Tab-separated table of N, CA and C in Angstrom:
chain	number	residue	atom	x	y	z
W	1	MET	N	150.153	-7.976	276.275
W	1	MET	CA	151.070	-6.729	276.349
W	1	MET	C	151.052	-5.845	275.094
W	2	GLY	N	151.038	-6.480	274.098
W	2	GLY	CA	150.922	-5.746	272.875
W	2	GLY	C	149.486	-4.929	272.718
W	3	TYR	N	148.540	-5.522	273.194
W	3	TYR	CA	147.191	-4.938	273.155
W	3	TYR	C	147.381	-3.658	273.965
W	4	ILE	N	147.825	-3.682	274.838
W	4	ILE	CA	147.837	-2.387	275.898
W	4	ILE	C	148.863	-1.143	275.339
W	5	ILE	N	149.864	-1.616	274.723
W	5	ILE	CA	150.739	-0.626	273.961
W	5	ILE	C	149.868	-0.042	272.876
W	6	PHE	N	149.225	-1.062	272.159
W	6	PHE	CA	148.286	-0.353	270.938
W	6	PHE	C	147.362	0.583	271.307
W	7	TYR	N	146.601	-0.011	272.428
W	7	TYR	CA	145.742	0.880	273.024
W	7	TYR	C	145.960	2.316	273.711
W	8	ILE	N	147.342	2.435	273.976
W	8	ILE	CA	147.856	3.621	274.562
W	8	ILE	C	148.266	4.409	273.351
W	9	ILE	N	148.457	3.739	272.391
W	9	ILE	CA	149.096	4.690	271.121
W	9	ILE	C	147.763	5.131	270.493
W	10	VAL	N	146.949	4.441	270.571
W	10	VAL	CA	145.670	4.808	269.895
W	10	VAL	C	144.922	5.839	270.597
W	11	VAL	N	144.868	5.843	272.093
W	11	VAL	CA	144.409	6.963	272.955
W	11	VAL	C	145.122	8.174	272.733
W	12	ILE	N	146.593	8.048	272.616
W	12	ILE	CA	147.551	9.253	272.527
W	12	ILE	C	147.046	9.875	271.169
W	13	LEU	N	147.312	9.314	270.072
W	13	LEU	CA	146.823	9.862	268.774
W	13	LEU	C	145.396	10.356	268.668
W	14	TYR	N	144.361	9.717	269.430
W	14	TYR	CA	143.150	10.223	269.511
W	14	TYR	C	143.207	11.683	270.185
W	15	ILE	N	143.957	11.840	271.237
W	15	ILE	CA	143.807	12.979	272.026
W	15	ILE	C	144.659	14.229	271.222
W	16	VAL	N	145.786	13.810	270.565
W	16	VAL	CA	146.541	14.695	269.755
W	16	VAL	C	145.792	15.218	268.667
W	17	LEU	N	145.034	14.085	267.914
W	17	LEU	CA	144.295	14.814	266.720
W	17	LEU	C	143.073	15.409	267.353
W	18	ARG	N	142.693	15.102	268.379
W	18	ARG	CA	141.359	15.830	268.785
W	18	ARG	C	141.666	17.177	269.391
W	19	CYS	N	142.737	17.287	269.998
W	19	CYS	CA	143.117	18.513	270.799
W	19	CYS	C	143.673	19.462	269.719
W	20	GLY	N	144.304	19.108	268.812
W	20	GLY	CA	144.995	19.927	267.719
W	20	GLY	C	144.062	20.252	266.496
W	21	ARG	N	142.847	20.387	266.629
W	21	ARG	CA	142.190	20.546	265.356
W	21	ARG	C	142.305	21.974	264.996
W	22	SER	N	142.591	22.996	265.863
W	22	SER	CA	142.481	24.319	265.409
W	22	SER	C	144.109	24.673	265.423
W	23	ASP	N	144.991	23.767	265.546
W	23	ASP	CA	146.369	23.929	265.388
W	23	ASP	C	146.640	24.391	264.043
W	24	THR	N	147.660	25.400	263.811
W	24	THR	CA	148.010	25.905	262.535
W	24	THR	C	148.951	24.933	261.932
W	25	SER	N	149.537	23.918	262.652
W	25	SER	CA	150.310	22.858	261.911
W	25	SER	C	149.311	21.774	261.129
W	26	THR	N	148.067	21.670	261.863
W	26	THR	CA	147.131	20.808	261.058
W	26	THR	C	146.835	21.482	260.142
W	27	GLN	N	146.381	22.795	260.005
W	27	GLN	CA	145.876	23.573	259.116
W	27	GLN	C	146.872	23.468	257.903
W	28	ILE	N	148.143	23.764	258.096
W	28	ILE	CA	149.237	23.785	257.212
W	28	ILE	C	149.112	22.347	256.362
W	29	PHE	N	149.207	21.415	257.295
W	29	PHE	CA	149.215	20.014	256.714
W	29	PHE	C	148.322	19.512	255.970
W	30	PHE	N	146.958	19.631	256.320
W	30	PHE	CA	145.818	19.440	255.656
W	30	PHE	C	145.321	20.502	254.593
W	31	GLY	N	145.646	21.777	254.801
W	31	GLY	CA	145.242	22.939	253.942
W	31	GLY	C	143.821	23.327	254.175
W	32	VAL	N	143.096	22.803	255.176
W	32	VAL	CA	141.802	23.228	255.579
W	32	VAL	C	141.624	23.198	257.092
W	33	LYS	N	140.662	24.102	257.415
W	33	LYS	CA	140.426	23.780	258.977
W	33	LYS	C	139.479	22.590	259.066
W	34	TRP	N	139.637	22.134	260.380
W	34	TRP	CA	138.849	20.816	260.618
W	34	TRP	C	137.413	21.065	260.567
W	35	SER	N	136.919	22.088	261.010
W	35	SER	CA	135.594	22.442	261.159
W	35	SER	C	134.996	22.514	259.716
W	36	ASP	N	135.746	23.316	258.785
W	36	ASP	CA	135.302	23.237	257.292
W	36	ASP	C	135.464	21.849	256.661
W	37	TRP	N	136.410	21.139	257.171
W	37	TRP	CA	136.657	19.982	256.538
W	37	TRP	C	135.505	18.888	256.793
W	38	GLU	N	134.848	18.990	258.045
W	38	GLU	CA	133.754	18.132	258.381
W	38	GLU	C	132.642	18.640	257.892
W	39	LYS	N	132.341	19.930	257.533
W	39	LYS	CA	131.269	20.377	257.115
W	39	LYS	C	131.080	19.798	255.489
W	40	LYS	N	132.097	20.173	254.724
W	40	LYS	CA	132.254	20.060	253.359
W	40	LYS	C	132.966	18.802	252.816
W	41	LYS	N	132.555	17.796	252.556
W	41	LYS	CA	133.521	16.565	252.365
W	41	LYS	C	134.111	16.763	250.825
W	42	GLU	N	133.271	17.293	249.928
W	42	GLU	CA	133.689	17.576	248.559
W	42	GLU	C	133.417	18.988	248.176
W	43	PRO	N	134.362	19.976	248.332
W	43	PRO	CA	134.048	21.467	247.950
W	43	PRO	C	133.721	21.627	246.608
W	44	ASP	N	132.995	22.768	246.500
W	44	ASP	CA	132.607	23.112	245.092
W	44	ASP	C	133.880	23.502	244.001
W	45	ASP	N	134.620	24.391	244.902
W	45	ASP	CA	135.997	24.769	244.309
W	45	ASP	C	137.028	24.323	245.002
W	46	PRO	N	137.511	23.035	244.529
W	46	PRO	CA	138.812	22.617	245.450
W	46	PRO	C	139.738	23.143	245.377
W	47	GLU	N	140.057	24.144	244.418
W	47	GLU	CA	141.286	24.895	244.362
W	47	GLU	C	141.634	25.983	245.581
W	48	LYS	N	140.501	26.357	246.060
W	48	LYS	CA	140.709	27.319	247.270
W	48	LYS	C	140.787	26.716	248.749
W	49	TYR	N	140.515	25.327	248.524
W	49	TYR	CA	140.941	24.389	249.668
W	49	TYR	C	142.210	23.891	249.609
W	50	GLY	N	142.835	23.037	250.539
W	50	GLY	CA	144.217	22.418	250.488
W	50	GLY	C	144.248	21.257	249.575
W	51	TRP	N	145.492	20.632	249.516
W	51	TRP	CA	145.724	19.638	248.491
W	51	TRP	C	144.836	18.354	248.733
W	52	LEU	N	144.526	18.097	250.082
W	52	LEU	CA	143.791	16.913	250.490
W	52	LEU	C	142.384	17.079	249.872
W	53	ALA	N	141.928	18.205	250.033
W	53	ALA	CA	140.349	18.350	249.328
W	53	ALA	C	140.542	18.232	247.906
W	54	ARG	N	141.442	18.738	247.370
W	54	ARG	CA	141.819	18.542	245.786
W	54	ARG	C	141.873	17.098	245.346
W	55	LYS	N	142.706	16.420	246.343
W	55	LYS	CA	142.767	15.030	246.078
W	55	LYS	C	141.566	14.127	246.133
W	56	LEU	N	140.735	14.527	247.298
W	56	LEU	CA	139.362	14.002	247.342
W	56	LEU	C	138.445	14.426	246.032
W	57	HIS	N	138.450	15.351	245.757
W	57	HIS	CA	137.702	15.914	244.686
W	57	HIS	C	138.021	15.047	243.367
W	58	GLU	N	139.309	15.059	243.140
W	58	GLU	CA	139.773	14.256	241.916
W	58	GLU	C	139.538	12.579	242.202
W	59	SER	N	139.507	12.148	243.140
W	59	SER	CA	139.263	10.768	243.466
W	59	SER	C	137.868	10.453	243.137
W	60	ASN	N	137.096	11.518	243.818
W	60	ASN	CA	135.484	11.372	243.459
W	60	ASN	C	135.101	11.380	241.976
W	61	VAL	N	135.757	12.342	241.270
W	61	VAL	CA	135.547	12.361	239.963
W	61	VAL	C	136.041	11.069	239.061
W	62	ARG	N	136.997	10.541	239.649
W	62	ARG	CA	137.567	9.469	238.858
W	62	ARG	C	136.550	8.297	239.362
W	63	GLY	N	136.200	8.098	240.504
W	63	GLY	CA	135.249	7.070	240.876
W	63	GLY	C	133.832	7.096	240.201
W	64	ALA	N	133.303	8.397	239.943
W	64	ALA	CA	132.113	8.545	239.316
W	64	ALA	C	132.435	8.137	237.698
W	65	GLU	N	133.428	8.363	237.179
W	65	GLU	CA	133.618	8.272	235.754
W	65	GLU	C	133.710	6.676	235.640
W	66	ARG	N	134.580	5.939	236.639
W	66	ARG	CA	134.588	4.546	236.665
W	66	ARG	C	133.123	3.892	236.692
W	67	SER	N	132.496	4.700	237.937
W	67	SER	CA	131.150	3.839	238.037
W	67	SER	C	130.025	4.079	236.696
W	68	ARG	N	130.219	5.264	235.961
W	68	ARG	CA	129.544	5.369	234.787
W	68	ARG	C	129.875	4.454	233.675
W	69	ARG	N	131.398	4.317	233.604
W	69	ARG	CA	131.877	3.342	232.477
W	69	ARG	C	131.243	2.031	232.805
W	70	ARG	N	131.411	1.405	234.087
W	70	ARG	CA	130.819	0.293	234.619
W	70	ARG	C	129.565	-0.109	234.124
W	71	LYS	N	128.596	0.968	234.306
W	71	LYS	CA	127.102	0.940	234.231
W	71	LYS	C	126.887	0.679	232.664
W	72	GLU	N	127.681	1.500	231.693
W	72	GLU	CA	127.642	1.544	230.332
W	72	GLU	C	127.908	0.210	229.732
W	73	GLU	N	129.273	-0.393	230.283
W	73	GLU	CA	129.604	-1.759	230.004
W	73	GLU	C	128.589	-3.020	230.164
W	74	LEU	N	128.005	-2.497	231.552
W	74	LEU	CA	127.061	-3.523	231.886
W	74	LEU	C	125.689	-3.644	230.873
W	75	ARG	N	125.120	-2.396	230.633
W	75	ARG	CA	124.214	-2.169	229.714
W	75	ARG	C	124.532	-2.723	228.369
W	76	GLN	N	125.521	-2.638	227.914
W	76	GLN	CA	126.122	-3.120	226.497
W	76	GLN	C	126.199	-4.686	226.659
W	77	MET	N	126.587	-5.219	227.640
W	77	MET	CA	126.670	-6.670	227.847
W	77	MET	C	125.282	-7.190	227.982
W	78	LYS	N	124.355	-6.554	228.552
W	78	LYS	CA	122.919	-6.960	228.556
W	78	LYS	C	122.405	-7.004	227.278
W	79	GLU	N	122.539	-5.962	226.502
W	79	GLU	CA	122.090	-5.739	225.283
W	79	GLU	C	122.486	-6.905	224.334
W	80	HIS	N	123.896	-7.284	224.384
W	80	HIS	CA	124.605	-7.997	223.683
W	80	HIS	C	123.937	-9.788	223.915
W	81	ASN	N	123.797	-9.855	225.343
W	81	ASN	CA	123.094	-11.167	225.712
W	81	ASN	C	121.666	-11.339	225.084
W	82	ALA	N	120.790	-10.251	225.173
W	82	ALA	CA	119.625	-10.104	224.769
W	82	ALA	C	119.442	-10.499	223.235
W	83	GLN	N	120.660	-10.100	222.505
W	83	GLN	CA	120.649	-10.294	221.037
W	83	GLN	C	120.972	-11.717	220.699
W	84	LEU	N	121.732	-12.255	221.554
W	84	LEU	CA	122.296	-13.657	221.300
W	84	LEU	C	121.131	-14.452	221.762
W	85	ARG	N	120.370	-14.182	222.912
W	85	ARG	CA	119.222	-14.937	223.128
W	85	ARG	C	118.075	-14.884	222.072
W	86	GLU	N	118.114	-13.843	221.323
W	86	GLU	CA	117.127	-13.700	220.411
W	86	GLU	C	117.483	-14.557	219.164
W	87	VAL	N	118.614	-14.428	218.749
W	87	VAL	CA	119.367	-15.514	217.725
W	87	VAL	C	119.197	-16.849	218.018
W	88	ILE	N	119.449	-17.271	219.251
W	88	ILE	CA	119.164	-18.576	219.737
W	88	ILE	C	117.642	-19.078	219.463
W	89	ARG	N	116.921	-18.385	219.973
W	89	ARG	CA	115.335	-18.571	219.912
W	89	ARG	C	115.014	-18.624	218.709
W	90	LEU	N	115.445	-17.979	217.438
W	90	LEU	CA	115.140	-17.923	216.261
W	90	LEU	C	115.616	-19.247	215.611
W	91	GLN	N	116.792	-19.655	215.897
W	91	GLN	CA	117.520	-20.740	215.442
W	91	GLN	C	116.675	-22.164	215.831
W	92	LYS	N	116.195	-22.086	217.238
W	92	LYS	CA	115.556	-23.195	217.755
W	92	LYS	C	114.024	-23.185	217.069
W	93	GLU	N	113.449	-22.132	216.702
W	93	GLU	CA	112.265	-22.252	216.062
W	93	GLU	C	112.377	-22.536	214.595
W	94	GLU	N	113.422	-22.084	213.917
W	94	GLU	CA	113.759	-22.685	212.647
W	94	GLU	C	113.800	-24.183	212.498
W	95	LYS	N	114.513	-24.521	213.518
W	95	LYS	CA	114.695	-26.017	213.640
W	95	LYS	C	113.471	-26.810	213.785
W	96	ARG	N	112.793	-26.327	214.724
W	96	ARG	CA	111.474	-26.814	214.990
W	96	ARG	C	110.696	-27.048	213.797
W	97	LYS	N	110.524	-25.817	213.059
W	97	LYS	CA	109.657	-25.841	211.767
W	97	LYS	C	110.274	-26.950	210.655
W	98	LYS	N	111.624	-26.877	210.590
W	98	LYS	CA	112.057	-27.978	209.808
W	98	LYS	C	111.716	-29.315	210.062
W	99	LYS	N	111.848	-29.645	211.372
W	99	LYS	CA	111.430	-30.937	211.880
W	99	LYS	C	109.874	-31.350	211.580
W	100	GLU	N	109.044	-30.139	211.983
W	100	GLU	CA	107.531	-30.224	211.636
W	100	GLU	C	107.251	-30.490	210.074
W	101	GLU	N	108.077	-29.856	209.135
W	101	GLU	CA	108.033	-29.967	207.826
W	101	GLU	C	108.486	-31.472	207.350
W	102	ALA	N	109.488	-31.909	207.975
W	102	ALA	CA	110.008	-33.163	207.689
W	102	ALA	C	108.986	-34.362	208.020
W	103	LEU	N	108.512	-34.164	209.280
W	103	LEU	CA	107.368	-35.134	209.787
W	103	LEU	C	106.231	-35.019	208.677
W	104	ARG	N	105.654	-33.912	208.456
W	104	ARG	CA	104.605	-33.698	207.576
W	104	ARG	C	104.692	-34.344	206.219
W	105	GLN	N	106.151	-34.192	205.591
W	105	GLN	CA	106.375	-34.974	204.473
W	105	GLN	C	106.348	-36.327	204.435
W	106	ARG	N	106.779	-36.932	205.677
W	106	ARG	CA	106.908	-38.259	205.833
W	106	ARG	C	105.390	-38.925	205.851
W	107	LYS	N	104.663	-38.240	206.588
W	107	LYS	CA	103.128	-38.734	206.669
W	107	LYS	C	102.555	-38.620	205.222
W	108	GLU	N	102.942	-37.639	204.501
W	108	GLU	CA	102.282	-37.537	203.173
W	108	GLU	C	102.762	-38.675	202.133
W	109	GLN	N	104.224	-39.279	202.354
W	109	GLN	CA	104.611	-40.267	201.686
W	109	GLN	C	103.958	-41.563	201.983
W	110	LYS	N	103.606	-41.681	203.214
W	110	LYS	CA	102.992	-43.053	203.769
W	110	LYS	C	101.624	-42.875	203.154
């Protein structure tokens, strides 16, 4: 029973939103015409469109900034990991050389 009511509500909302696309109340609420909104997801000048377009633009700008920051942090982490690997490699090589030197000295003493 609940599914039927949910389906009816969804159909009614679809009809209302679909038929009311050129309605002035929709235009006032969203600040843009639906046809313009569908053509242009992120306007070049969000100020001349409605508040929803401005919010979308601001959200996209923040998302791009977050993405750029994450990429920069990832690059720095990779660089740091590479430096640590290099330090570990040098330490292992130094340890190996010390062992070889100690073995050579033992052989010379015998």
